[in-house]
Coordinates of C-alpha atoms in Angstrom, one line a residue:
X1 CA 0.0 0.0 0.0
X2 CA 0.8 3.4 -0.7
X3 CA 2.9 5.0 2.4
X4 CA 3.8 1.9 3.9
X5 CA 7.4 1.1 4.5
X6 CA 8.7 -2.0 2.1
X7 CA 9.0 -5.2 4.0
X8 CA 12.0 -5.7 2.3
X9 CA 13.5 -2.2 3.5
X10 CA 14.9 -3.3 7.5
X11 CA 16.4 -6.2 5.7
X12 CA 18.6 -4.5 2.9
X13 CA 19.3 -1.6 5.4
X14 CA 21.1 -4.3 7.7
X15 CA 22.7 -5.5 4.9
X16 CA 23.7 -2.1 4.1
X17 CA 24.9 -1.2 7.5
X18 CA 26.8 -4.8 7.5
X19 CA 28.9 -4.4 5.0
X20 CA 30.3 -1.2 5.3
X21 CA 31.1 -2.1 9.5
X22 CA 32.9 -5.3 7.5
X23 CA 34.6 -2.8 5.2
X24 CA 35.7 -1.2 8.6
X25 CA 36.7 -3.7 10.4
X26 CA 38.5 -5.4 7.7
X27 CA 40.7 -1.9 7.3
X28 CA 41.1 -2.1 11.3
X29 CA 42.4 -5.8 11.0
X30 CA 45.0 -5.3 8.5
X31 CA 46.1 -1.8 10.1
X32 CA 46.7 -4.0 12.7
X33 CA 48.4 -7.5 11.6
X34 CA 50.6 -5.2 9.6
X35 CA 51.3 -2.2 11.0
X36 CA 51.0 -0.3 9.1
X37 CA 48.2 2.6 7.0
X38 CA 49.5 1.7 3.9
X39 CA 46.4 -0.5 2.3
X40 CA 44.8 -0.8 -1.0
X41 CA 41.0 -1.0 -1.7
X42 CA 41.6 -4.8 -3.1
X43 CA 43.6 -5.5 0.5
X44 CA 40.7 -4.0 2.4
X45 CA 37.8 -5.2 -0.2
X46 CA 39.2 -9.0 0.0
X47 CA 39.3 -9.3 3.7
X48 CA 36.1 -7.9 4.1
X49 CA 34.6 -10.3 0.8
X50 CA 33.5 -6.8 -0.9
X51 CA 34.7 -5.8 -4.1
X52 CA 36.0 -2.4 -4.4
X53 CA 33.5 -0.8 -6.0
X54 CA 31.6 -0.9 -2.4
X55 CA 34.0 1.2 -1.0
X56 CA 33.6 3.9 -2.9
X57 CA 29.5 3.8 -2.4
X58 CA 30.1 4.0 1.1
X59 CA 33.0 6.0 1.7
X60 CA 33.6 7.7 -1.4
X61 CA 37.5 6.4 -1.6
X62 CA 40.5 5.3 0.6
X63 CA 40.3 8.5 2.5
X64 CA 36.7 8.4 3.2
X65 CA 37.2 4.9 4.6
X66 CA 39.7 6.2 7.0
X67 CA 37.8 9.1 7.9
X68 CA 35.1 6.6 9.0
X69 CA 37.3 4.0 10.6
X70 CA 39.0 7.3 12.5
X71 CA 35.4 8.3 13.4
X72 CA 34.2 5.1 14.6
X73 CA 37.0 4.8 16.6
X74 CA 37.3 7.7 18.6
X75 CA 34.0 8.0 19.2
X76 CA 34.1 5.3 21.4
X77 CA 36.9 6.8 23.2
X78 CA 35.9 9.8 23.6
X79 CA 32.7 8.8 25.2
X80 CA 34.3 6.9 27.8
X81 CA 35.8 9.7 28.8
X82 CA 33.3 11.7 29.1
X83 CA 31.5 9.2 31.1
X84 CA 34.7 8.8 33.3
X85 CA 34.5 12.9 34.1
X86 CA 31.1 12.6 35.3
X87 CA 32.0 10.3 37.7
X88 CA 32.0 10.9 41.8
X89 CA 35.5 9.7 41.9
X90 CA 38.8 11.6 43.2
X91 CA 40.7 13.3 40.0
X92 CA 43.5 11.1 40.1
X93 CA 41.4 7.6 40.3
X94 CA 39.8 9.4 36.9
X95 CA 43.1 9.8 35.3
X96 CA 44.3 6.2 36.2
X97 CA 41.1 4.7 34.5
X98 CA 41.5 6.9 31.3
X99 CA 45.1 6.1 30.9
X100 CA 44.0 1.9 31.5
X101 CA 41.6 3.0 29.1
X102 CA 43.6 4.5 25.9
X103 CA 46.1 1.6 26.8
X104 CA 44.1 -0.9 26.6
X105 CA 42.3 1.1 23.2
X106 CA 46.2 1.2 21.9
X107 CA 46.4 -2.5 22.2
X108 CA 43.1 -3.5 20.2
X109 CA 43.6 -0.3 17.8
X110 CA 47.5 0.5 17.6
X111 CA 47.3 2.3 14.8
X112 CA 44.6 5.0 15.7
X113 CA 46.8 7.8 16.4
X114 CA 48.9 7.4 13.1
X115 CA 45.3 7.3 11.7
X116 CA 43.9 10.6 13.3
X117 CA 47.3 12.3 11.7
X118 CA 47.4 10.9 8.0
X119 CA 43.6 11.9 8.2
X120 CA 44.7 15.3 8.9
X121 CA 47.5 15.4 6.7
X122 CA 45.2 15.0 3.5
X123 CA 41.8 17.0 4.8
X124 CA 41.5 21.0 3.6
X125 CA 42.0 23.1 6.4
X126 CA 38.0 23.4 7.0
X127 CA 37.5 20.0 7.4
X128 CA 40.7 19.1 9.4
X129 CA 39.4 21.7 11.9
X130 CA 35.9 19.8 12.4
X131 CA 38.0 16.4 13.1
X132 CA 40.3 18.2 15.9
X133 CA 36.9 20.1 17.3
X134 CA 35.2 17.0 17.1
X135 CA 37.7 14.2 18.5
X136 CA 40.6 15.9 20.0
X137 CA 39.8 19.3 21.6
X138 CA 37.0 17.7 23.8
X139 CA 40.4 15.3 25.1
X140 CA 42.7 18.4 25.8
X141 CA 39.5 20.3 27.2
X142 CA 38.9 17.0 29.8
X143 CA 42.8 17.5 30.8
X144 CA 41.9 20.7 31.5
X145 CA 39.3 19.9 33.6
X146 CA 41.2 16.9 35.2
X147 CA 43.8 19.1 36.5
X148 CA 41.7 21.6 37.7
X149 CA 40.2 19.0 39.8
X150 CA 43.3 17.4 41.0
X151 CA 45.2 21.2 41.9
X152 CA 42.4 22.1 44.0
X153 CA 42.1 18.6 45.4
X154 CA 46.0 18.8 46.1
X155 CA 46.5 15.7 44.2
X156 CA 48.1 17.0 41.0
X157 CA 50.6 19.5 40.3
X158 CA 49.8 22.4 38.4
X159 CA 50.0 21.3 35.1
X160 CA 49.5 22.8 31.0
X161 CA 46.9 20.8 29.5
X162 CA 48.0 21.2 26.0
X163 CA 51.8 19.3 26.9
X164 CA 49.8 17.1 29.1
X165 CA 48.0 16.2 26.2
X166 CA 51.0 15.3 24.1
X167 CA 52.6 13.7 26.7
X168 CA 49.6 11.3 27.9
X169 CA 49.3 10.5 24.3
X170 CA 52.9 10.2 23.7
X171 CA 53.8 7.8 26.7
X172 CA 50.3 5.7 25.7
X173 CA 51.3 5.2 22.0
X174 CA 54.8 4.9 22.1
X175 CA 54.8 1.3 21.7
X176 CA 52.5 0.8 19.2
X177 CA 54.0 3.3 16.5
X178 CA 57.2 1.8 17.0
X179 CA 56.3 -2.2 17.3
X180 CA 58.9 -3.0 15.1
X181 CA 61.6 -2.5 17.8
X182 CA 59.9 -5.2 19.8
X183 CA 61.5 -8.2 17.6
X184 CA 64.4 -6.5 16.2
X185 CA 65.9 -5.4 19.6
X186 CA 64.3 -7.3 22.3
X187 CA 63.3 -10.5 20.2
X188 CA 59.8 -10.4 21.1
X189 CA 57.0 -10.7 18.4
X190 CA 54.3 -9.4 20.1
X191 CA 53.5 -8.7 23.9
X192 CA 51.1 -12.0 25.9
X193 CA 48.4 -10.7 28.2
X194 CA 51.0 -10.9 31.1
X195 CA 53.2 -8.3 29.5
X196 CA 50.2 -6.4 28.5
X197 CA 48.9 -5.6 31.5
X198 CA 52.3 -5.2 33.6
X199 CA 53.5 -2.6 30.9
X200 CA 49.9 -1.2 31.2
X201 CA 50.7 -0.7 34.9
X202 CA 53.7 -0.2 34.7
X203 CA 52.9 3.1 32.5
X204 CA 50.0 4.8 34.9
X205 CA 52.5 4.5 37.8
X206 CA 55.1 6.3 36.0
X207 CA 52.5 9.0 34.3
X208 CA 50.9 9.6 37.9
X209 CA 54.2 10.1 39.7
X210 CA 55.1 12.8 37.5
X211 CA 51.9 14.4 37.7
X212 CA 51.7 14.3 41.4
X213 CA 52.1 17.0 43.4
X214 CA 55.4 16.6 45.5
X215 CA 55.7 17.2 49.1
X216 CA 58.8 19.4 49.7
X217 CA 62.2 17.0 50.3
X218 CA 63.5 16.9 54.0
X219 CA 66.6 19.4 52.6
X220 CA 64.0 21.6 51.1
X221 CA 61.7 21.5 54.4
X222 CA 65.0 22.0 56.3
X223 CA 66.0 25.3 53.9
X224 CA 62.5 26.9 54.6
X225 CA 62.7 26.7 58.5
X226 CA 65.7 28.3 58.7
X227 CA 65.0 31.0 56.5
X228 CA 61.5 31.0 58.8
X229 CA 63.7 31.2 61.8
X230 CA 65.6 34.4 60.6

């Protein structure tokens, strides 16, 4: 009847919807297994059983894919941390959980910050600035917040957000840009759940020491109550 939605319509739309997450996903899995962005449409097409020519009516071309894949990604990210700011726990219990967090992102999606650049690289300036508004200020904005909340809580020293930012991302995804030192230095292929999660905590306890605000030293302590006493 006139009006009235095709029964065939929820159908194709899952089909739809399917295939490009398998086009996704198939990008995400080779990114992965080889380390690297560098993928053609037949690389990405063949692991995801598409041809090529559904890549481009889904995402236009390569870039578009990426743009997707970037999108996807970081979305979820991002709105864990946003659920993690909301939370009635102290500022430094927050930061703990979103570094665990982005780690443990970095481990199922190493390549996501290489991704979030080479996107970049090859948008016009308009549309680069709607990727960094949309994915990456909100981060530096929720540093901002987290060490306002950790000054005034005494928990954190006062900090700038924007080299906080490079440095939580920095000390989170140094591993995964450069995996290739793992087997050709250190003669390990790839990290077991063991390593995973020591070098995971490993890394907080090192990023939370340095942002810690430091009781004076005993010398320092010492230096003050003479200078008190004169």
């Amino acid at each position: 009847m006139h009006g009235e939605p095709s029964l065939s319509a929820p159908s194709t739309a899952l089909v739809r919807r399917d295939v490009r997450e398998e086009l996704l996903e198939a990008a995400s899995a080779l990114m992965t297994e080889r380390d690297t962005l560098d993928l053609s449409l037949i690389d990405i097409g063949e692991r995801a059983g598409a041809n090529t020519a559904m890549v481009k009516y889904y995402f236009g071309n390569k870039e578009g894919l990426f743009v997707a894949l970037l999108e996807r990604d970081a979305q979820h990210t991002l709105e864990q941390l946003l659920r993690l700011l909301s939370m009635t726990i102290d500022p430094a219990e927050k930061m703990r959980r979103h570094l665990n967090g982005m780690l443990r992102t970095y481990f199922h999606r190493p390549y996501i910050n290489r991704l979030l650049l080479q996107v970049l690289h090859h948008q016009s300036q308009e549309r680069r600035q709607e990727i960094v508004d949309r994915f990456t200020r909100p981060l530096t904005e929720a540093y901002r917040q987290l060490i306002d909340e950790g000054v005034a809580a005494g928990l954190f020293r006062p900090l700038d957000p924007m080299f906080l930012y490079f440095q939580a991302v920095g000390i989170c995804e140094q591993l995964f840009s450069a995996r290739i030192l793992l087997p050709t230095v250190f003669k390990v292929e790839q990290f077991d759940r063991s390593q995973q999660e020591r070098f995971i905590a490993q890394t907080i306890d090192i990023f939370m020491a340095g942002i810690a605000r430091t009781p004076p030293s005993a010398a320092e302590a010492r230096s003050k109550a003479l200078a008190t006493d004169r």
